[in-house]
Amino acid sequence: MTKSVKISRGMARKWERHMPLKFRLIGQCFVTSGAVLLIVLTFLWSQYLFPTMLDSNVAFDAVLNQYDQFTNDWTFKDFEHREQDTATDLFILYLWHVTNTENFIESGYKPRLQEKGPYAYMKQAYRYHIDWSKDGKQVTYKEWWYLQKADSTEACRLMFFQQGLGEYNEHTRDRPAGCAADNETVTMLNPKFMALQHRWTVQEIFGELSQSVFANIRNSMVAADAFPRTVKAELTPDAISDVWTYRLAVHASSALGAVVSALGSTDASISFALSDSSTISHFNSLALSPIAGDVAFGTADVIKAEALASGVAESEATLTTRQAAYLLEPANTISVLNYERGVPLWIGTARYLGLVQSSGLEDEASPAYQLAYNQVLNDLKVLEKSPDATRVVALGIARHLYGPTGWMTTPGADEYRTKEWAGEQAFLRGGGCDCGSYSTGLYADVAVAISPGLYYYRCSWGLASSLDFHAPWEDDAVVSPMNSSLTKWIIDPDYEDTRNDISIHSDENLVRWWQVYEYCNVSRSGRSPSCEAMIDASRMAETFIPAVMFDLSQHTLKSFSATVNTRSVGPDDSTFISSNGSNTANMVALVQQYQAQACAVAGHLYEAWALKDHWHEVYVASRMSRATGFEFLAGRLEDLGYAQWGGGYVTSALWGVPSVLNIERKGYWKFGIASPSPTLNLIEFHSQAMAVGYSNMNMTKESARILLDALAANGPRARTFRGKIGEVATSYRCPNAGSDGGCADSESANCIRFHRRTSADCYEGVKDDNKDDIKFGVCTCHPNGSYFVTQNTFGNFLGAVPPSVNKNTSDDENLDQAASLLAEEFMSSAVTCQRIQDYYKQCSWLETEPRYSFWLVNCKTWETLISDPTYGIYCDLETILKVDSAHNHDYQSATIHPYGRRRGIIIAFWLQEWSTYRVLIENRLVCNEPDCSECLSKGYCDRAYNYGGLFVTHQAKRLLFEGYVDRVAMTLLNSELQYYNLSVRCQDHSTIKLDEYCNPVENNECTDGGFEIIDRLGVSRKFQHNGRHKRDWYLPEIILNPTNISHYIEPKTQPKDTMATLSSRTLTIENPAFAIYPGKLWAPDVTINLRRGCEGDEVCKFHQETDCVNRFLGGKGKWQNCTSTLVTGKNNLNDVQRVAEWRGNTSLVTGNEFVHPIETMAGTLSHQMRPYGWEGFQEYNLTYLTRARGLSFQGADVMYILNADHLMLIELVRCPTGNLEIGMADLSEEFYAEWPIRKKLDAENYTRRFWARANRYETTAKTFLDGRERAGYRLKDVHGERYRCPYGMISLEAIADSPCFISLPHFWGNEIWGGLEAREVYFNTNDDRRLHSFYIDVEPISGQTVREARRFQFNFRIERNMQFPQIVSSQERCEVPTADFSKNGYGCFMFFPVWWVSEERHIDSSKALRLKAEVLEIPERLFYTTLYGTAVAVALVVFGAIPWYCTNQKEASFRKRIYID
């Protein structure tokens, strides 16, 4: 060992003895600890451990698992049900209120829409039946939801600011509106009607509604109490006048018989055989002159005169007493007192001899009456006289009875006739109303044979059977007969006088009697005649006619002397009424007597005679056969209506005018249902044809019967037939061998020109999947295509007959014949136009003539351009209107003669006009009173189309949630139910008014009171908004048991439920009640913990079942079941809440034949996105891996949200920051969320507790472009032609079963992305990207959506069609047929907005604070942790380095010393 080493060691031992090393060791420990801590904090903790822990926590919250459910973690509770609050969650709805419905429908104007709302609610959604896959990677569940109304109008304003759309200061550009009350009235497009049009088709609805048009016409023209009765009433005075004369002849025997009774049979026989001079003293003693007057009773003188003239011996011809007794014995068939045979034979003989007026019903009278004469001669052989003497006896007795001085002229005959008609039983006699040999048609009971080929004819003569028609004081009472004087004033033609107000031989009086009949008929039916239309009738029946009867009953025609030139009672009948008010029992009884007698007369005229009497039908048939040239038969007088309908033959024969429109609708000419519009009263086919210039377009009564019966028929085939008529008349087909109007390439004026599309984008299209050689594009027409045209004159109506299930039936034959009639073509000419003008001239001349002036009206209807170039029928000697429809008179489409037009064209546009006005409007299916919400309850409508049909007006909450009953749906439902002997009506079917006949008009607005379905026994099942089975009101379909209508059947609860699974004997019908979100305001019991299930809560079960089936707008839906599956994101955060299955579907087929279905895995739900954790921070407080910000702070560039219920895969693209157009209202370059909202109104003492930067993602054109491409040209319009979705829209037809399309509100993006559809609507507010786009704001670290506005608008495609031929037509902006209006389809169409929804959400306070505490503040915590830790580490190093350093320094100094120990 060297010396130096020894020294060193020695010094060390000394150092150790004198200086301990603990301070160095402490220092070293401090320095080491500080260094380690510094390394950990600076590198390991901040760069690895802390970010990893954050990522783990974020992933734990983002990924759902069963542990969350077990621990009831907030993430699971939020997934199961997140309580909504108006401050952060609103389901906001807006409705588009239409302000110009009339102009839209009738004039084709663009709709003017006013935004109604916002209506704010909270969407409370619950998920249940939550199950987890074994590996925890998937979760399945079912979901239901309902809405709660926002409790404050300020909620909408607050949400406006929550969305960052406005800042409350004096410079703000937005003044948000508060939430609107959902009880305000809104007029909007009717989704229910659009669905009906799609499911029934326009043609079928047209065919069904038009059935009632022609059923009403048919009823008006052929029903026994309609037009046929009118014609019979018109001829009643003539018929009664003829019978009045005939009955006088009958009662010649009555007067003679009265004398015979007075004389006794023996004396009468003696006197009858002698001359009158030999019995005059005997007569005087019996005072028989009031009966016989100056007429001789004995026959000797008249027989002698006939014998002398015939050269027959007087003794041979004169009657013996025995022979006279034979002729006076009523039992003998040839007796002059035998009313069943003898009297008619003697009258027939007298007619043969010219003594009695012949019947006007015989085509040739002589043969018939010769039969009677010959039969009398034959029967007189019993007198055992020579033929010549027998002939003399026949002539003598005939003259004795009916000659100028015969018994027919006696006062007795006239008295018997008068009292018989007055109803006095003692004066009733047989003999009928006429005798002859004419046919009685189908009424064999009318004719009573009196000899071979000779008959007398029974009729309802006299008031005896009508005296019980109606007595005001007592039901079933019989009034006493009238006195003779009053009877004559009424019935006797000789009493016709200008002062006679009750004679039936005056037209004005006949109208008065009809008014009495109306009043009495209504009263006796138990109805009140107090309706407004009965005011005149009431006065006539109660006062005027009874007063006239009271006055005239005291006069005969002679006593009504020249000095008495007016009645004693004035027109107001004040004298009679004041007497009635004198409280004398006798006067009251007298008033009632005359009122009842007036009812008896009116009832006899218009019911016993004009309606029921068979002989009168024979009379009318004969008269009209001669007048028209057609053969009419009694028992089939409906042919009168067919003849009038087909050619106007009846009114032409009676009045010289072609239509009932030209006869004032009053009195007995008031039949059917009147319309305010004169053109709607043209109920004849011929008059409709003349109105467009075709006076030659008429039909025989047989053809008219075939066509009218076919048009009025009920049933599916008849409905299709009518629909096909409209379709053929309004469909253009391309030129080919079988085309309609195949001259599109021609320049001829009489051809239809198809408007081709010639722009550069014409050939846009895709190939059909099945026919690669066909390229679809809206450029020109395609072979066999069908395109709407206002009128296709070349339409092939033979093709209107639908195929038959059972061939060769009578129904098939009738429809085939009807189609042939429709297809028959008629050519216009100068002659046909001149004939119409001649009708005008004749009518104008006749209406100034006596009698005609009382009836004829509307003559100007038939004036043509020949004399009125401005308003006349467009038909002159050179031209005629080419296109003419019920709604369109295009005067630019004139063409020269000849121009062909088929009957089917007339029928089609008649159907079109009447199905709108006389069915939809006048029947109040469409109530169109513009400013009258009470019009339905008052029973009238006018001209705005607001209440039903294409548009509907109700409170917003009814339209959206509570439901309204569509009246067209009720009508269509009734047509379906009738085959099961069921019907549907409003439960409140109270009378809202009385029609012109005082018939009750029932309420047909069923929304308030609900509706009921009734069977033929009156058993009903009721459906009400607040009824026993309330949920049935909201369901899209109703399930019935037709055999027991009251039996309740549980509705379908699963998408795949079928009728077989419910019952083999059930009937499923479409519910006429409809709402956009049916029942969603029906709240469950909030006291129940709904997270645990719906046990015991009917409302909760209802929502579960309906949301399970999920039938959007009542459509059929496409769902397999109601279970959805989400990917939890376990092991792959990119799959957080990705949709594995939606309602049992892994892919969504978005339409029939659509390509490229949407795969559900392509999209996620919107509340939780892929979290980026530490890399999601925009800025680090500490540098991380040499970086100052995260790599993913901007999130993904593109995200895909699945909106499966609306068949959408929504592409969301991140918005760049600094875009002021879509940025925050304070023009911040960043999107952020804060709490509480600083921009709240009247905010004071603001302290921001939460602030988070977010990435905004907004929907793009690709979302809708993909939907457009999936659909291609596979959607079809009402004519079956293909069309494309417009830009910015997606078809929902697959789930809505209606042409419904989803877009952004206000059609945002449509024009920007290449469409023009937004220009077809006038909005009252401008579109605004901030207010109308779809966006979500995602906090990238946690992946949570901190704010979103899910906005969609729902629209319907409307196109011009046969039912609405004028829409989209104003200013000639769309001329049909066309492919040039839009590159997306044929014809004239538009997309009509109905409502839009905005689901707006802002992160709530609890989530915000949790996010702040657990995520957003982490970098700051890391910074301070690192900062403080670093400070500690540095302190340790410093504090450790000092003693260490000092010790080292001392040691070094010590070692320099040399201690000698």
PDB file of C-alpha atoms in Angstrom, residues 259-406:
ATOM      1  CA  VAL A 259    -185.877  10.515 -60.190  1.00  0.00           C
ATOM      2  CA  VAL A 260    -186.432   6.783 -60.544  1.00  0.00           C
ATOM      3  CA  SER A 261    -185.912   6.406 -56.812  1.00  0.00           C
ATOM      4  CA  ALA A 262    -188.330   9.239 -56.108  1.00  0.00           C
ATOM      5  CA  LEU A 263    -190.995   7.818 -58.401  1.00  0.00           C
ATOM      6  CA  GLY A 264    -190.579   4.221 -57.435  1.00  0.00           C
ATOM      7  CA  SER A 265    -189.695   1.479 -59.886  1.00  0.00           C
ATOM      8  CA  THR A 266    -193.236   0.935 -61.188  1.00  0.00           C
ATOM      9  CA  ASP A 267    -194.121   4.548 -61.741  1.00  0.00           C
ATOM     10  CA  ALA A 268    -190.698   5.224 -63.103  1.00  0.00           C
ATOM     11  CA  SER A 269    -190.993   2.408 -65.640  1.00  0.00           C
ATOM     12  CA  ILE A 270    -194.381   3.683 -66.780  1.00  0.00           C
ATOM     13  CA  SER A 271    -193.204   7.282 -66.974  1.00  0.00           C
ATOM     14  CA  PHE A 272    -189.938   6.350 -68.721  1.00  0.00           C
ATOM     15  CA  ALA A 273    -191.853   4.580 -71.488  1.00  0.00           C
ATOM     16  CA  LEU A 274    -194.268   7.482 -72.006  1.00  0.00           C
ATOM     17  CA  SER A 275    -193.845  10.971 -73.269  1.00  0.00           C
ATOM     18  CA  ASP A 276    -192.958  13.597 -70.719  1.00  0.00           C
ATOM     19  CA  SER A 277    -196.216  15.525 -71.195  1.00  0.00           C
ATOM     20  CA  SER A 278    -198.225  12.654 -69.793  1.00  0.00           C
ATOM     21  CA  THR A 279    -196.290  12.683 -66.499  1.00  0.00           C
ATOM     22  CA  ILE A 280    -195.637  16.380 -65.947  1.00  0.00           C
ATOM     23  CA  SER A 281    -198.207  16.767 -63.186  1.00  0.00           C
ATOM     24  CA  HIS A 282    -196.783  13.813 -61.367  1.00  0.00           C
ATOM     25  CA  PHE A 283    -193.334  15.377 -61.566  1.00  0.00           C
ATOM     26  CA  ASN A 284    -194.524  18.646 -60.208  1.00  0.00           C
ATOM     27  CA  SER A 285    -196.100  16.962 -57.252  1.00  0.00           C
ATOM     28  CA  LEU A 286    -192.762  15.350 -56.343  1.00  0.00           C
ATOM     29  CA  ALA A 287    -190.796  18.586 -56.768  1.00  0.00           C
ATOM     30  CA  LEU A 288    -188.172  16.904 -58.950  1.00  0.00           C
ATOM     31  CA  SER A 289    -187.318  19.952 -60.996  1.00  0.00           C
ATOM     32  CA  PRO A 290    -184.142  20.765 -58.973  1.00  0.00           C
ATOM     33  CA  ILE A 291    -182.828  17.444 -60.253  1.00  0.00           C
ATOM     34  CA  ALA A 292    -184.308  17.170 -63.706  1.00  0.00           C
ATOM     35  CA  GLY A 293    -184.747  20.825 -64.519  1.00  0.00           C
ATOM     36  CA  ASP A 294    -186.537  21.115 -67.845  1.00  0.00           C
ATOM     37  CA  VAL A 295    -185.419  17.741 -69.140  1.00  0.00           C
ATOM     38  CA  ALA A 296    -188.066  15.193 -70.068  1.00  0.00           C
ATOM     39  CA  PHE A 297    -188.146  12.005 -68.042  1.00  0.00           C
ATOM     40  CA  GLY A 298    -190.067   9.952 -70.589  1.00  0.00           C
ATOM     41  CA  THR A 299    -188.407   8.618 -73.696  1.00  0.00           C
ATOM     42  CA  ALA A 300    -191.410   8.353 -76.007  1.00  0.00           C
ATOM     43  CA  ASP A 301    -190.933  11.747 -77.656  1.00  0.00           C
ATOM     44  CA  VAL A 302    -187.269  11.333 -78.431  1.00  0.00           C
ATOM     45  CA  ILE A 303    -187.772   7.755 -79.713  1.00  0.00           C
ATOM     46  CA  LYS A 304    -190.620   8.919 -81.898  1.00  0.00           C
ATOM     47  CA  ALA A 305    -188.387  11.597 -83.381  1.00  0.00           C
ATOM     48  CA  GLU A 306    -185.632   9.083 -84.117  1.00  0.00           C
ATOM     49  CA  ALA A 307    -188.193   6.612 -85.587  1.00  0.00           C
ATOM     50  CA  LEU A 308    -189.592   9.296 -87.817  1.00  0.00           C
ATOM     51  CA  ALA A 309    -186.109  10.214 -89.023  1.00  0.00           C
ATOM     52  CA  SER A 310    -185.239   6.555 -89.613  1.00  0.00           C
ATOM     53  CA  GLY A 311    -188.514   5.556 -91.234  1.00  0.00           C
ATOM     54  CA  VAL A 312    -189.380   3.088 -88.524  1.00  0.00           C
ATOM     55  CA  ALA A 313    -192.903   2.695 -87.232  1.00  0.00           C
ATOM     56  CA  GLU A 314    -193.448   4.599 -84.016  1.00  0.00           C
ATOM     57  CA  SER A 315    -195.322   1.785 -82.395  1.00  0.00           C
ATOM     58  CA  GLU A 316    -192.555  -0.639 -83.146  1.00  0.00           C
ATOM     59  CA  ALA A 317    -189.829   1.537 -81.676  1.00  0.00           C
ATOM     60  CA  THR A 318    -191.580   2.936 -78.577  1.00  0.00           C
ATOM     61  CA  LEU A 319    -190.712   1.223 -75.299  1.00  0.00           C
ATOM     62  CA  THR A 320    -193.207  -0.766 -73.385  1.00  0.00           C
ATOM     63  CA  THR A 321    -193.411  -0.501 -69.622  1.00  0.00           C
ATOM     64  CA  ARG A 322    -191.704  -3.875 -69.316  1.00  0.00           C
ATOM     65  CA  GLN A 323    -188.899  -2.793 -71.641  1.00  0.00           C
ATOM     66  CA  ALA A 324    -188.522   0.477 -69.774  1.00  0.00           C
ATOM     67  CA  ALA A 325    -188.357  -1.388 -66.489  1.00  0.00           C
ATOM     68  CA  TYR A 326    -185.596  -3.578 -67.946  1.00  0.00           C
ATOM     69  CA  LEU A 327    -183.546  -0.556 -68.951  1.00  0.00           C
ATOM     70  CA  LEU A 328    -184.033   1.049 -65.545  1.00  0.00           C
ATOM     71  CA  GLU A 329    -183.093  -2.037 -63.569  1.00  0.00           C
ATOM     72  CA  PRO A 330    -179.463  -1.531 -62.411  1.00  0.00           C
ATOM     73  CA  ALA A 331    -178.882  -5.270 -62.322  1.00  0.00           C
ATOM     74  CA  ASN A 332    -179.252  -5.515 -66.067  1.00  0.00           C
ATOM     75  CA  THR A 333    -175.941  -5.008 -67.858  1.00  0.00           C
ATOM     76  CA  ILE A 334    -177.449  -2.763 -70.518  1.00  0.00           C
ATOM     77  CA  SER A 335    -179.338  -0.690 -67.990  1.00  0.00           C
ATOM     78  CA  VAL A 336    -178.777   3.046 -68.101  1.00  0.00           C
ATOM     79  CA  LEU A 337    -178.345   2.780 -64.340  1.00  0.00           C
ATOM     80  CA  ASN A 338    -175.711   0.002 -64.443  1.00  0.00           C
ATOM     81  CA  TYR A 339    -172.486   1.870 -63.765  1.00  0.00           C
ATOM     82  CA  GLU A 340    -170.177  -1.094 -64.217  1.00  0.00           C
ATOM     83  CA  ARG A 341    -171.204  -1.858 -67.789  1.00  0.00           C
ATOM     84  CA  GLY A 342    -174.318  -0.211 -69.038  1.00  0.00           C
ATOM     85  CA  VAL A 343    -173.399   3.403 -68.411  1.00  0.00           C
ATOM     86  CA  PRO A 344    -169.932   3.137 -70.071  1.00  0.00           C
ATOM     87  CA  LEU A 345    -171.555   1.382 -73.032  1.00  0.00           C
ATOM     88  CA  TRP A 346    -174.152   4.118 -73.403  1.00  0.00           C
ATOM     89  CA  ILE A 347    -171.439   6.814 -73.103  1.00  0.00           C
ATOM     90  CA  GLY A 348    -169.389   5.001 -75.737  1.00  0.00           C
ATOM     91  CA  THR A 349    -172.449   4.895 -77.958  1.00  0.00           C
ATOM     92  CA  ALA A 350    -173.041   8.603 -77.381  1.00  0.00           C
ATOM     93  CA  ARG A 351    -169.446   9.271 -78.340  1.00  0.00           C
ATOM     94  CA  TYR A 352    -169.935   7.236 -81.458  1.00  0.00           C
ATOM     95  CA  LEU A 353    -172.962   9.357 -82.239  1.00  0.00           C
ATOM     96  CA  GLY A 354    -171.083  12.574 -81.459  1.00  0.00           C
ATOM     97  CA  LEU A 355    -173.183  13.437 -78.441  1.00  0.00           C
ATOM     98  CA  VAL A 356    -170.368  13.260 -75.884  1.00  0.00           C
ATOM     99  CA  GLN A 357    -166.821  14.544 -76.242  1.00  0.00           C
ATOM    100  CA  SER A 358    -164.539  11.714 -77.304  1.00  0.00           C
ATOM    101  CA  SER A 359    -161.528  10.669 -75.268  1.00  0.00           C
ATOM    102  CA  GLY A 360    -158.286  12.268 -76.270  1.00  0.00           C
ATOM    103  CA  LEU A 361    -156.457   9.030 -75.581  1.00  0.00           C
ATOM    104  CA  GLU A 362    -157.735   7.066 -78.521  1.00  0.00           C
ATOM    105  CA  ASP A 363    -155.463   7.093 -81.508  1.00  0.00           C
ATOM    106  CA  GLU A 364    -158.552   6.577 -83.622  1.00  0.00           C
ATOM    107  CA  ALA A 365    -161.756   6.964 -81.650  1.00  0.00           C
ATOM    108  CA  SER A 366    -164.362   5.697 -84.128  1.00  0.00           C
ATOM    109  CA  PRO A 367    -163.532   1.964 -83.983  1.00  0.00           C
ATOM    110  CA  ALA A 368    -163.639   1.911 -80.189  1.00  0.00           C
ATOM    111  CA  TYR A 369    -166.977   3.652 -79.910  1.00  0.00           C
ATOM    112  CA  GLN A 370    -168.426   1.641 -82.729  1.00  0.00           C
ATOM    113  CA  LEU A 371    -167.665  -1.372 -80.590  1.00  0.00           C
ATOM    114  CA  ALA A 372    -169.713   0.205 -77.819  1.00  0.00           C
ATOM    115  CA  TYR A 373    -172.551   1.032 -80.214  1.00  0.00           C
ATOM    116  CA  ASN A 374    -172.571  -2.475 -81.623  1.00  0.00           C
ATOM    117  CA  GLN A 375    -172.539  -3.958 -78.134  1.00  0.00           C
ATOM    118  CA  VAL A 376    -175.514  -1.808 -77.127  1.00  0.00           C
ATOM    119  CA  LEU A 377    -177.424  -2.950 -80.199  1.00  0.00           C
ATOM    120  CA  ASN A 378    -176.578  -6.505 -79.394  1.00  0.00           C
ATOM    121  CA  ASP A 379    -177.624  -6.168 -75.753  1.00  0.00           C
ATOM    122  CA  LEU A 380    -180.901  -4.441 -76.765  1.00  0.00           C
ATOM    123  CA  LYS A 381    -181.952  -7.541 -78.651  1.00  0.00           C
ATOM    124  CA  VAL A 382    -183.428  -8.624 -75.363  1.00  0.00           C
ATOM    125  CA  LEU A 383    -186.185  -6.082 -76.041  1.00  0.00           C
ATOM    126  CA  GLU A 384    -187.266  -8.319 -78.950  1.00  0.00           C
ATOM    127  CA  LYS A 385    -187.505  -5.535 -81.454  1.00  0.00           C
ATOM    128  CA  SER A 386    -186.501  -5.517 -85.066  1.00  0.00           C
ATOM    129  CA  PRO A 387    -182.974  -4.441 -85.871  1.00  0.00           C
ATOM    130  CA  ASP A 388    -184.160  -1.103 -87.167  1.00  0.00           C
ATOM    131  CA  ALA A 389    -186.345  -0.514 -84.146  1.00  0.00           C
ATOM    132  CA  THR A 390    -183.528  -1.575 -81.862  1.00  0.00           C
ATOM    133  CA  ARG A 391    -181.265   0.951 -83.583  1.00  0.00           C
ATOM    134  CA  VAL A 392    -183.900   3.649 -83.101  1.00  0.00           C
ATOM    135  CA  VAL A 393    -184.223   2.773 -79.416  1.00  0.00           C
ATOM    136  CA  ALA A 394    -180.427   2.991 -78.984  1.00  0.00           C
ATOM    137  CA  LEU A 395    -180.257   6.329 -80.716  1.00  0.00           C
ATOM    138  CA  GLY A 396    -183.235   7.667 -78.825  1.00  0.00           C
ATOM    139  CA  ILE A 397    -182.022   6.671 -75.382  1.00  0.00           C
ATOM    140  CA  ALA A 398    -178.512   7.979 -76.122  1.00  0.00           C
ATOM    141  CA  ARG A 399    -179.973  11.292 -77.170  1.00  0.00           C
ATOM    142  CA  HIS A 400    -182.355  11.218 -74.205  1.00  0.00           C
ATOM    143  CA  LEU A 401    -179.385  10.871 -71.846  1.00  0.00           C
ATOM    144  CA  TYR A 402    -176.640  12.868 -73.567  1.00  0.00           C
ATOM    145  CA  GLY A 403    -178.317  15.051 -76.133  1.00  0.00           C
ATOM    146  CA  PRO A 404    -178.466  18.848 -75.987  1.00  0.00           C
ATOM    147  CA  THR A 405    -181.598  18.591 -73.886  1.00  0.00           C
ATOM    148  CA  GLY A 406    -180.769  15.287 -72.303  1.00  0.00           C
TER     149      GLY A 406
END
